[in-house]
Coordinates of C-alpha atoms in Angstrom, one line a residue:
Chain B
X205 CA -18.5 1.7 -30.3
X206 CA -20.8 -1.0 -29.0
X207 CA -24.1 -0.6 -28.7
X208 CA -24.5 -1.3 -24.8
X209 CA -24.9 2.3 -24.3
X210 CA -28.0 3.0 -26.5
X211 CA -29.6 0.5 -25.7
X212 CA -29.7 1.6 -21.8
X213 CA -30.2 5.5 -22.8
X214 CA -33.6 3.8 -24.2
X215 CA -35.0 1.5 -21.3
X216 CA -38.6 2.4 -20.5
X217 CA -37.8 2.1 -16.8
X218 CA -35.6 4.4 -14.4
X219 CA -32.2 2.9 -14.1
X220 CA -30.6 4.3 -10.3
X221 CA -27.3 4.0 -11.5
X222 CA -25.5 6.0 -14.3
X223 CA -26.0 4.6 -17.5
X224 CA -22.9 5.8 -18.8
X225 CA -20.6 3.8 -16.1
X226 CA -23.3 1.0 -16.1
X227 CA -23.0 0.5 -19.7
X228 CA -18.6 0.7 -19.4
X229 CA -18.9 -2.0 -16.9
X230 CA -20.5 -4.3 -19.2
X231 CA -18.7 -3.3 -22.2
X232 CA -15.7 -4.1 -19.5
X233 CA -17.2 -7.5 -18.8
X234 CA -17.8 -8.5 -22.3
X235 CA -14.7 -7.6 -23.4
X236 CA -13.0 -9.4 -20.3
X237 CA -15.0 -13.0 -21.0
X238 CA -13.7 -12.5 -24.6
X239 CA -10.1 -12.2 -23.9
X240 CA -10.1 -15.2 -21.3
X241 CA -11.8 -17.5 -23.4
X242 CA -9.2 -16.4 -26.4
X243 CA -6.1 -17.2 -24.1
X244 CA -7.1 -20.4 -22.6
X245 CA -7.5 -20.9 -26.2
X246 CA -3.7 -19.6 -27.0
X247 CA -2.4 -21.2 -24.3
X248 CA -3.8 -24.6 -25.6
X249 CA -1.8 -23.8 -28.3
X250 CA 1.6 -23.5 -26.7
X251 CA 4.3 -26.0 -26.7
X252 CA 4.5 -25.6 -22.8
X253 CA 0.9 -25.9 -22.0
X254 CA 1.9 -28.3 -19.4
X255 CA 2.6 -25.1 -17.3
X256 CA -0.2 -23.3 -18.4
X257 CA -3.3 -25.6 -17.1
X258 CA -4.1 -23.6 -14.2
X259 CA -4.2 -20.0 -16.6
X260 CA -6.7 -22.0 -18.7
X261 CA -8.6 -23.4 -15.7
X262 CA -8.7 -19.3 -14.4
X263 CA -9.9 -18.0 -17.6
X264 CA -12.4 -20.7 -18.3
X265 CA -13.7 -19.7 -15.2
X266 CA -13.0 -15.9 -15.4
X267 CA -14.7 -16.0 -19.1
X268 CA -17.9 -17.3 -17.0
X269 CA -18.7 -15.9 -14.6
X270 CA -17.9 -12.0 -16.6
X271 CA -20.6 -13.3 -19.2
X272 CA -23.2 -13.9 -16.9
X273 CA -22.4 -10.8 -14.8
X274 CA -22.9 -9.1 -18.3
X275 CA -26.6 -10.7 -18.6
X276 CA -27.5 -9.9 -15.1
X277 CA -26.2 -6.0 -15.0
X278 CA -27.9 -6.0 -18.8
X279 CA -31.0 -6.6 -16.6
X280 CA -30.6 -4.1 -13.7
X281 CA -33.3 -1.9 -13.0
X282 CA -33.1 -1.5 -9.6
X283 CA -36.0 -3.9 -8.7
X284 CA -33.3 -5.6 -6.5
X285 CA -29.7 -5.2 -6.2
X286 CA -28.9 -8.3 -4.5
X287 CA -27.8 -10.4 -7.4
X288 CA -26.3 -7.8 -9.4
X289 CA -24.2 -6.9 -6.6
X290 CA -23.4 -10.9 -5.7
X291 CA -22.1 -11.1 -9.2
X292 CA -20.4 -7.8 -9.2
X293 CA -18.6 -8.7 -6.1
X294 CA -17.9 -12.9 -7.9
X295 CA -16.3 -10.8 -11.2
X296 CA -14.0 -9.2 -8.8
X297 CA -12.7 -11.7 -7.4
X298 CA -12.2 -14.0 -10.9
X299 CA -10.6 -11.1 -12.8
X300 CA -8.2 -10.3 -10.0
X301 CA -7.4 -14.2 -9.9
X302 CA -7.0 -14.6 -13.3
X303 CA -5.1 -11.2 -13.9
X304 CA -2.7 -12.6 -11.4
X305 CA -2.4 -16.2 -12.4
X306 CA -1.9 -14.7 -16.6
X307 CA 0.5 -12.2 -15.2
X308 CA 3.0 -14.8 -13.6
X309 CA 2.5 -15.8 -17.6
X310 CA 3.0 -12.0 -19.4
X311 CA 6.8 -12.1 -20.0
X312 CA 7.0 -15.3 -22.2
X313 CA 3.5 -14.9 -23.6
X314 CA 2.1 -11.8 -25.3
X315 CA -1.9 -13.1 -24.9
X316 CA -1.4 -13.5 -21.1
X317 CA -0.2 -9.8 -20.9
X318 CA -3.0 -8.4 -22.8
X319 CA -5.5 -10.7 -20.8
X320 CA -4.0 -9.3 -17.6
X321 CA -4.3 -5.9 -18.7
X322 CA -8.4 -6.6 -20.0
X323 CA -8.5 -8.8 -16.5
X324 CA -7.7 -5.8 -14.2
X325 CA -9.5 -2.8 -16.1
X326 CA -12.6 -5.0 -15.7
X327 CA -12.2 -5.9 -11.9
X328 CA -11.7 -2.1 -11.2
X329 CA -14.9 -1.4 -13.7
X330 CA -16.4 -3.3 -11.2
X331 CA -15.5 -2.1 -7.7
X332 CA -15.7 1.3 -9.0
X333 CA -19.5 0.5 -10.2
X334 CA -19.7 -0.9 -6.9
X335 CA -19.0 2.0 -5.2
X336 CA -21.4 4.1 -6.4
X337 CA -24.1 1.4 -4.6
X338 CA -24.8 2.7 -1.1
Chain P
X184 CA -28.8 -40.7 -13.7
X185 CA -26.5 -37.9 -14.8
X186 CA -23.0 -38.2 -16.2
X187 CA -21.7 -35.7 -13.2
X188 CA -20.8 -37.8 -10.3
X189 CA -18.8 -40.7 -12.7
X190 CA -16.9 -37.7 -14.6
X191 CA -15.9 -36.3 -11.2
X192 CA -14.8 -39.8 -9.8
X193 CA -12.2 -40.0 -12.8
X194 CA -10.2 -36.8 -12.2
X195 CA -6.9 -37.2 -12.0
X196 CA -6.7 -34.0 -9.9
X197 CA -7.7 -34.3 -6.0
X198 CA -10.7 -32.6 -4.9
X199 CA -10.6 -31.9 -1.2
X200 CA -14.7 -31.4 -1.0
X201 CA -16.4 -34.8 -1.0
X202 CA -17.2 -35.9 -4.8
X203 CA -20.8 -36.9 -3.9
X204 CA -21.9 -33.3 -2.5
X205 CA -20.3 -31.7 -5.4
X206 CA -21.8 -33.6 -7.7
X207 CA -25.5 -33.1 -6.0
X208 CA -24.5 -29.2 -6.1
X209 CA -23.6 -29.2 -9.7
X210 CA -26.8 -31.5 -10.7
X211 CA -28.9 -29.0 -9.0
X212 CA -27.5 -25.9 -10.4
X213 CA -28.3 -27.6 -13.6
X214 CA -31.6 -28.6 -12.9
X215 CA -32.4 -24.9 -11.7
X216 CA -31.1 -23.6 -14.6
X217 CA -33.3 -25.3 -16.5
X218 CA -36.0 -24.3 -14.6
X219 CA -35.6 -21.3 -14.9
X220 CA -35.2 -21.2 -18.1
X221 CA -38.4 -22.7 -19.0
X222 CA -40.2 -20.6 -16.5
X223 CA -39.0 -17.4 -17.9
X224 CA -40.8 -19.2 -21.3
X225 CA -44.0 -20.3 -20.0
X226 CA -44.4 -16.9 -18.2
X227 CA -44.3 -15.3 -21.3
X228 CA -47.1 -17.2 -22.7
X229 CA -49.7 -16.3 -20.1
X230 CA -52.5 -14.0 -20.6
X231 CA -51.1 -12.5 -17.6
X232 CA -47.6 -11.8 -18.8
X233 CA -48.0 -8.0 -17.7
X234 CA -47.5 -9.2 -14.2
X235 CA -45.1 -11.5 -14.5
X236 CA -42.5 -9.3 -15.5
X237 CA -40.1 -9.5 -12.3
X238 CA -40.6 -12.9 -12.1
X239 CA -39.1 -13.5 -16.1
X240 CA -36.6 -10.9 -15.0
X241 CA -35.3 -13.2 -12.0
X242 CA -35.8 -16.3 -13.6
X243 CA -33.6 -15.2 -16.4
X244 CA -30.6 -14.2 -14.0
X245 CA -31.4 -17.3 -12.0
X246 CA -30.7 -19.3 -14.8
X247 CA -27.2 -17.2 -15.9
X248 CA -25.9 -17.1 -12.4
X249 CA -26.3 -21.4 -12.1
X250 CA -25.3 -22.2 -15.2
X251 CA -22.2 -20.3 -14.8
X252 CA -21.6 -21.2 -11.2
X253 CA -22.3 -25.1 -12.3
X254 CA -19.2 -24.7 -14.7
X255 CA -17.4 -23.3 -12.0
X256 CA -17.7 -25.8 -9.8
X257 CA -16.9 -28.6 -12.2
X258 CA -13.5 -26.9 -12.5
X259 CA -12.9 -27.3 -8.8
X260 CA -10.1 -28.4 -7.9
X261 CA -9.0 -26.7 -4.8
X262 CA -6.7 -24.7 -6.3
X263 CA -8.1 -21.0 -5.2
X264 CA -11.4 -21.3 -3.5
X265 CA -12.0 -17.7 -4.4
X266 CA -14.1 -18.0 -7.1
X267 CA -16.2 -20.9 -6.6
X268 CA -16.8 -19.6 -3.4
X269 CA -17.8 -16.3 -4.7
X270 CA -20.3 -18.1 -7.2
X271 CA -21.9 -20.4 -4.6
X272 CA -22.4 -17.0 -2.4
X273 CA -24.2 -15.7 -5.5
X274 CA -26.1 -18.4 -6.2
X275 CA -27.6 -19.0 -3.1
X276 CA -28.4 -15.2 -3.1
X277 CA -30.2 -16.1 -7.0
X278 CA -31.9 -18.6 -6.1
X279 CA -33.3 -17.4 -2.5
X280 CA -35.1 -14.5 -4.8
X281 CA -36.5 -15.8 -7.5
X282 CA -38.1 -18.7 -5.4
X283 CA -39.9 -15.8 -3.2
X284 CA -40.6 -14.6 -6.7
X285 CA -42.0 -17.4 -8.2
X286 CA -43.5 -18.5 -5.0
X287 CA -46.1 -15.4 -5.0
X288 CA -47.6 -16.6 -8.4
X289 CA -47.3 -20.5 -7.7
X290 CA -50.7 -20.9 -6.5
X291 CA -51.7 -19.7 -9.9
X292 CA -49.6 -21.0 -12.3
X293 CA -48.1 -24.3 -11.6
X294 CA -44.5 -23.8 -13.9
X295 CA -43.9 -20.8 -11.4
X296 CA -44.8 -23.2 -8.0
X297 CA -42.1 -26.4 -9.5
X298 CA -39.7 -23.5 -10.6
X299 CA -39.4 -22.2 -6.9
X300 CA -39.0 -25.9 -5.3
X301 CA -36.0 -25.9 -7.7
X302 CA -34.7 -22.9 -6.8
X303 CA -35.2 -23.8 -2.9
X304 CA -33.6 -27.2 -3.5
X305 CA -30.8 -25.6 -5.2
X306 CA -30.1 -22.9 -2.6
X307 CA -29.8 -25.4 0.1
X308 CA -27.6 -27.2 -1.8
X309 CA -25.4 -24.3 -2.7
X310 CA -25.3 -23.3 0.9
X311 CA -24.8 -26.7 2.1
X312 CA -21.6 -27.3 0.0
X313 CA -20.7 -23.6 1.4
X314 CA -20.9 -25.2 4.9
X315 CA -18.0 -28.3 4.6
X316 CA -15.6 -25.2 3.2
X317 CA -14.4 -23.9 6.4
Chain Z
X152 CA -11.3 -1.3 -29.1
X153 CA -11.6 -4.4 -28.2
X154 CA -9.0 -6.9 -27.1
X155 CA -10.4 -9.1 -30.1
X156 CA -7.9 -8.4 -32.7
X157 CA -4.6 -8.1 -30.6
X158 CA -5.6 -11.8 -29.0
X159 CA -5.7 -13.3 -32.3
X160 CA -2.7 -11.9 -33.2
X161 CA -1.0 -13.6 -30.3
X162 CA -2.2 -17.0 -31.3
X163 CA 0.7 -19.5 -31.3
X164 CA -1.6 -21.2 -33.9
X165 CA -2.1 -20.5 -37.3
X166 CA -5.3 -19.5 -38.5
X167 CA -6.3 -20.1 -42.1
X168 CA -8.9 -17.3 -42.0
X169 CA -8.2 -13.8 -42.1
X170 CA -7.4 -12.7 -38.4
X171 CA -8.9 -9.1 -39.1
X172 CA -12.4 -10.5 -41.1
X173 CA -12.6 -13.3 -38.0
X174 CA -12.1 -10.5 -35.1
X175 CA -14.4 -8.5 -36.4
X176 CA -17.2 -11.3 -36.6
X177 CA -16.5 -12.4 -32.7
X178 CA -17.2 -8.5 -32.1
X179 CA -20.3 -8.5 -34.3
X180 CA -21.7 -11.5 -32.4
X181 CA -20.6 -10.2 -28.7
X182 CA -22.2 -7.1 -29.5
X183 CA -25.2 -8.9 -30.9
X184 CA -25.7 -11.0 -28.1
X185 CA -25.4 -8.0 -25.6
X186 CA -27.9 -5.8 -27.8
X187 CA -30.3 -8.7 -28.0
X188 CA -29.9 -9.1 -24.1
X189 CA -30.7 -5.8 -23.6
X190 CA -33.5 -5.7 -26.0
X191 CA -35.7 -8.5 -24.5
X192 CA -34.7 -6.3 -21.1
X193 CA -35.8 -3.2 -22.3
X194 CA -39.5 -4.8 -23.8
X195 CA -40.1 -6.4 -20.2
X196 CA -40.1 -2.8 -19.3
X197 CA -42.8 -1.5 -21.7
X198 CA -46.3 -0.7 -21.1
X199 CA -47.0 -3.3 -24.1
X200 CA -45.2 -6.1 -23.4
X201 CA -47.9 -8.6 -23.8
X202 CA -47.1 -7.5 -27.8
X203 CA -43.3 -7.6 -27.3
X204 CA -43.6 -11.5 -25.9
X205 CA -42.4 -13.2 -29.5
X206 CA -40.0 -10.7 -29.6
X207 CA -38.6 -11.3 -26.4
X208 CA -38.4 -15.1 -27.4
X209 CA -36.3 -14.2 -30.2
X210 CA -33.8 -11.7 -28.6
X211 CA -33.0 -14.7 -26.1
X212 CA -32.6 -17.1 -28.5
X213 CA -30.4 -14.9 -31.1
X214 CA -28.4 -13.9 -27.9
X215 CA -27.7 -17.2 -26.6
X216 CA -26.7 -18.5 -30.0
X217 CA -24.7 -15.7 -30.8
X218 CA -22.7 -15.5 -27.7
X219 CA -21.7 -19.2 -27.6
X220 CA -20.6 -18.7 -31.6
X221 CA -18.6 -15.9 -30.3
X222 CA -16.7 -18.3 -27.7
X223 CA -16.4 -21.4 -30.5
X224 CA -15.1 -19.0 -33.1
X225 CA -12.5 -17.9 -30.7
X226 CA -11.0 -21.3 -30.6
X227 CA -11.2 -21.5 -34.2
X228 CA -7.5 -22.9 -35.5
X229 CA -8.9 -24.7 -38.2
X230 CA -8.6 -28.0 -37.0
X231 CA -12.1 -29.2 -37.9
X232 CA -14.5 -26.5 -39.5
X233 CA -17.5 -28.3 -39.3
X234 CA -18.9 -26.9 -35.6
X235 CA -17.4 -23.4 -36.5
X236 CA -19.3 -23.3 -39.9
X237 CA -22.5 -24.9 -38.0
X238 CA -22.6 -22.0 -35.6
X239 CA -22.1 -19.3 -38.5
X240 CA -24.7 -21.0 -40.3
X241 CA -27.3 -21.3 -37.5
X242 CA -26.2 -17.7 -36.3
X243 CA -27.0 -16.5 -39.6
X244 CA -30.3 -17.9 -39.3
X245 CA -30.7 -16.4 -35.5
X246 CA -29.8 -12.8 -36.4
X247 CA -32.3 -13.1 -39.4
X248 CA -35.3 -14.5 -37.7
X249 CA -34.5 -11.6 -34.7
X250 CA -34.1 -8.7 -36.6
X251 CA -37.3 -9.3 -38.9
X252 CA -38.9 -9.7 -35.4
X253 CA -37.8 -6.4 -33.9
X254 CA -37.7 -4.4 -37.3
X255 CA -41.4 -4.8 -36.6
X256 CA -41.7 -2.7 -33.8
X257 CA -38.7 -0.2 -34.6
X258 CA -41.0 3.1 -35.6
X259 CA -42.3 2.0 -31.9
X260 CA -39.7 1.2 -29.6
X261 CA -36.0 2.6 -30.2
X262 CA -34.5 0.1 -28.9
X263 CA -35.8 -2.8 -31.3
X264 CA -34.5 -0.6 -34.3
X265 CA -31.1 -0.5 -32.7
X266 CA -31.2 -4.0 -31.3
X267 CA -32.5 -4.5 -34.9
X268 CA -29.6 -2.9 -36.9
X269 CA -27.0 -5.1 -34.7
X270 CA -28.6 -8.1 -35.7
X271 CA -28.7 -7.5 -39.5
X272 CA -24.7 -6.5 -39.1
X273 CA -24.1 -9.2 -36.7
X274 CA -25.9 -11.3 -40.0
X275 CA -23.9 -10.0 -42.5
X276 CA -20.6 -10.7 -40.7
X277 CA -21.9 -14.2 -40.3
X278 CA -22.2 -14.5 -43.8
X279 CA -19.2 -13.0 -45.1
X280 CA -17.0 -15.1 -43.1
X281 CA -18.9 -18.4 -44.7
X282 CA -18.2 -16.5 -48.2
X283 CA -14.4 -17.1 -47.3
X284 CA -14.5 -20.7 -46.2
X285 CA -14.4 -22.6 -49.4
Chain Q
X165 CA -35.6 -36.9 -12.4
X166 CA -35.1 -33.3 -13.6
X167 CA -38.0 -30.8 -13.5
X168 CA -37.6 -30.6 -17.8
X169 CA -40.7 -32.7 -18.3
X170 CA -42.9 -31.6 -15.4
X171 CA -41.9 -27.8 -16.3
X172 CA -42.8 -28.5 -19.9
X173 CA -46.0 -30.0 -19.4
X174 CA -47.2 -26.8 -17.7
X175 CA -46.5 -24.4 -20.6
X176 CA -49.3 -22.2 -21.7
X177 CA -48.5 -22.5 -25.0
X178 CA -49.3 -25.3 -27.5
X179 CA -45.7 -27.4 -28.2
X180 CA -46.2 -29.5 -31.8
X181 CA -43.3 -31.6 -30.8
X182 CA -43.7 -34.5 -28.1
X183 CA -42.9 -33.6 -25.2
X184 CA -41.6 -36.8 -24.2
X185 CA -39.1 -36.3 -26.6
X186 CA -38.8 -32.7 -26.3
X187 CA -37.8 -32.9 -22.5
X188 CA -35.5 -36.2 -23.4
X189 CA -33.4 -34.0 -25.9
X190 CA -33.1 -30.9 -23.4
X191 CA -31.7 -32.9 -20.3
X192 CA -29.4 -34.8 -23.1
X193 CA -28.1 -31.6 -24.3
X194 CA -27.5 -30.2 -20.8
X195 CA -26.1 -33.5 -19.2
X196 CA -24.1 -33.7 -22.9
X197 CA -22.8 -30.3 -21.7
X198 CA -22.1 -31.2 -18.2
X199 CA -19.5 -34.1 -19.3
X200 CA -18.1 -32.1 -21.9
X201 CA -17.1 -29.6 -19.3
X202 CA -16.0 -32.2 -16.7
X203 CA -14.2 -33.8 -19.7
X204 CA -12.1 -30.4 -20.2
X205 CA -11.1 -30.5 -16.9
X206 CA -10.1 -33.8 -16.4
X207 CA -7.8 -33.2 -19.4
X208 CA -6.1 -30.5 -18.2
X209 CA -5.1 -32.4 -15.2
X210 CA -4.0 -35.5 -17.0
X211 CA 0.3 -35.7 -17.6
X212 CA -0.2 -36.3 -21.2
X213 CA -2.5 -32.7 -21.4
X214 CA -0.6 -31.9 -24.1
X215 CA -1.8 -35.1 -26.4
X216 CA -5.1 -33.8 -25.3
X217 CA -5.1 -29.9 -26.2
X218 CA -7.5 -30.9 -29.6
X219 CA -10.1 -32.7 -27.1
X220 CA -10.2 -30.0 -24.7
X221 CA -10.9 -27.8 -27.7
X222 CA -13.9 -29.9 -28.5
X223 CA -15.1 -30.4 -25.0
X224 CA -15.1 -26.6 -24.9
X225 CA -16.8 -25.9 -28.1
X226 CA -19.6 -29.0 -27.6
X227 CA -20.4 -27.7 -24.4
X228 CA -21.1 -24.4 -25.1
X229 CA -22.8 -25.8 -28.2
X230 CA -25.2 -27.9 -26.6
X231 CA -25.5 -25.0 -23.5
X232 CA -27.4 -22.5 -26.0
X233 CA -29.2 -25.1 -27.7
X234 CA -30.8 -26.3 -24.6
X235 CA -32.0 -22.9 -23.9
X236 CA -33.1 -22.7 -27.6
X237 CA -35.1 -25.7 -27.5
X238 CA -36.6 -25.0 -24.2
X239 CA -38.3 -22.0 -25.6
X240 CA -39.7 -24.1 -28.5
X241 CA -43.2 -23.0 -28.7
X242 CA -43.5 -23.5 -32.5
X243 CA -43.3 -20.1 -33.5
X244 CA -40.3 -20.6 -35.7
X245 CA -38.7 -23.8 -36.1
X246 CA -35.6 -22.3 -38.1
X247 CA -33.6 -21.5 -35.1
X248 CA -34.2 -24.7 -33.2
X249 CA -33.6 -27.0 -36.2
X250 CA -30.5 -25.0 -37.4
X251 CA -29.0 -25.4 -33.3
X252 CA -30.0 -29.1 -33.1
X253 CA -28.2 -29.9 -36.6
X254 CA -25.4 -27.5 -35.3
X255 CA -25.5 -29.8 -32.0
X256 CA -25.8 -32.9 -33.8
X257 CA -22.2 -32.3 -35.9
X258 CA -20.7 -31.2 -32.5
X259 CA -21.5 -33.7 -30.2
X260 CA -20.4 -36.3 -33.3
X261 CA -17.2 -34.1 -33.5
X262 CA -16.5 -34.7 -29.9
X263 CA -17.5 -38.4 -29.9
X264 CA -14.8 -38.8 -32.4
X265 CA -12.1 -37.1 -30.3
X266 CA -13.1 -38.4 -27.0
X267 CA -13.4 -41.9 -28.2
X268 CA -9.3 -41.6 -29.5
X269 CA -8.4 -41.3 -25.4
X270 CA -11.5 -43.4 -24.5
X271 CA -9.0 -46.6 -23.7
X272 CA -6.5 -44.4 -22.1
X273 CA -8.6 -42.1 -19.7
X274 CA -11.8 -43.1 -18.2
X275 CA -13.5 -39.4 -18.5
X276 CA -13.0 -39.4 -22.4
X277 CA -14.8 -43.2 -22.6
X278 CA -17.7 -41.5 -20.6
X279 CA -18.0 -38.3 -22.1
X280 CA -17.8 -40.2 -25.4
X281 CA -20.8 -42.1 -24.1
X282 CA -22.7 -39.0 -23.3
X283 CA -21.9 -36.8 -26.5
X284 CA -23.1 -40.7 -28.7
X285 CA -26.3 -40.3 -26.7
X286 CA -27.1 -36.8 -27.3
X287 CA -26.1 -36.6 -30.9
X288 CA -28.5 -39.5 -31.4
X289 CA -31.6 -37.2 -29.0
X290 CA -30.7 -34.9 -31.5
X291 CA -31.2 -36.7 -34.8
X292 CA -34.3 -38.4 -33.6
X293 CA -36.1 -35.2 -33.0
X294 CA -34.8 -33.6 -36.2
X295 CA -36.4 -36.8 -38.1
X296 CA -40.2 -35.8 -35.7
X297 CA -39.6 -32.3 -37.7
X298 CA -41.3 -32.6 -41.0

């Protein structure tokens, strides 16, 4: 368990979302920028990397913008949900990108599966925590 | 002079934006970054820290959301617009509030007033390059 | 669980370190960057931040060094140890500085004696993993 | 010109490093980062990417390297020199790492020759203010 969760169950200020999904969609982001930055770094490592330069190119980028998404949603307190939501809506789109670009890549190569599979859990993480912003 | 604009001249890869724009974009994003950065720091070192709170708060995601979105954007190479596009949307949305931020407390402290002209200088770039993708 | 483990497993590389020793390091220092994240968040919030501001300082730093150890560790293949072992070392140093720093206002704030505890693990992982590079 | 110097000059806090100096190593380290980024990039679109997997791994690695240590050393207010020295020596064996590499492709591709360039000159920002650390 990380400790994402306590950390928010003890923030002096009122948080308007719940904590509990709040804290899941950074542990979902986190875990996402990890995997993406390990397979661009598996894929540089495979004898066909010449096929494999746009995968890296997608989770270089997917492992970016999911880390910064992490600091900004680490810092939501409501005072203003523009960015957070802006970077909610950016992580979307890069994890379904890059979950489509590694899964073209899943049947030859076991880290593009697995990077799919953290890829998609975090972009629906994300439009679910979405939703629940009116 | 930054190494940006000469390392973008050399890609092999075509970039369908023009190479000087993108270069200004990725300079700026930088430089607000930066800012930022220090701005969240000398914040913290005022006597008046208690109110400056929101200001380190948006200063901080300012600075995550364009250093990201500057790595981004030196990946561009046209291949899926998504993401970049999705970053530049969300850091001209960073930058527009922590330079109304920073601009309430730049008549009294002076890092805060040069932090918003970077953040204002940065937005318009951001949503200049946003303008020649149609 | 994290996708950690499972990616390394899938590296086409080999790794002369022990896969399950160096997963579980990356995880310490993701977890340890996040905590530290939210720590300087959470102190923002309190009613006695202007005593929180050197503690603040430190969370950001240990966080930013910690997460960007996480990301060169994950392209560790052994090809030159020197930047790997740098980062350990300096992360070492980071998680020590941060949670002496907290641990002194842990009977106060809950979250600095959590953020606190990830640090000195975070630490200890660090240092283990040097232990096994001869 | 970058707003590193004029931002620095306006901190609170006393700095007992030049700032000259201190502002010159900063916008190294982030323009260092910058190339290394581009340089990664380039790579990957080059035909012989897969001669160049090894520099893409330090391009990666340096930049992230040099990323954090910016924001380290921008929050240099003296309080505790062990995390800033520890990230500029970390930063120093990277960017000298990633000299190396770069300068193997330097007469082949025109973005290793200037990232070379960029990583020499930062290394060398780094060292000097190291040496100003008694």
């Amino acid at each position: 368990m990380t400790a994402t969760l306590p950390m928010l169950e003890n923030y002096p200020n009122p948080i308007e979302l719940d904590r509990g999904k709040l804290a899941a969609t950074i542990d979902a982001l986190d875990d996402c920028a990890e995997a993406c930055t390990a397979c661009a770094e598996a894929c540089l490592g495979e004898p066909d990397v010449a096929e494999l330069t746009m995968c890296i190119r997608t989770n270089l980028d997917c492992a970016d913008v999911c880390a910064s998404a992490a600091r900004v949603l680490t810092r939501w307190t409501g005072y203003d949900a523009a960015i957070g939501r802006a970077m909610l809506e950016a992580c979307a789109t890069a994890c379904a990108v890059c979950a489509a670009e590694c899964e073209r890549h899943a049947a030859k190569h076991e880290h593009c599966r697995i990077c799919a599979e953290a890829c998609r859990s975090c972009e629906q993480s994300c439009r679910d925590l979405l939703a629940t912003m009116v």
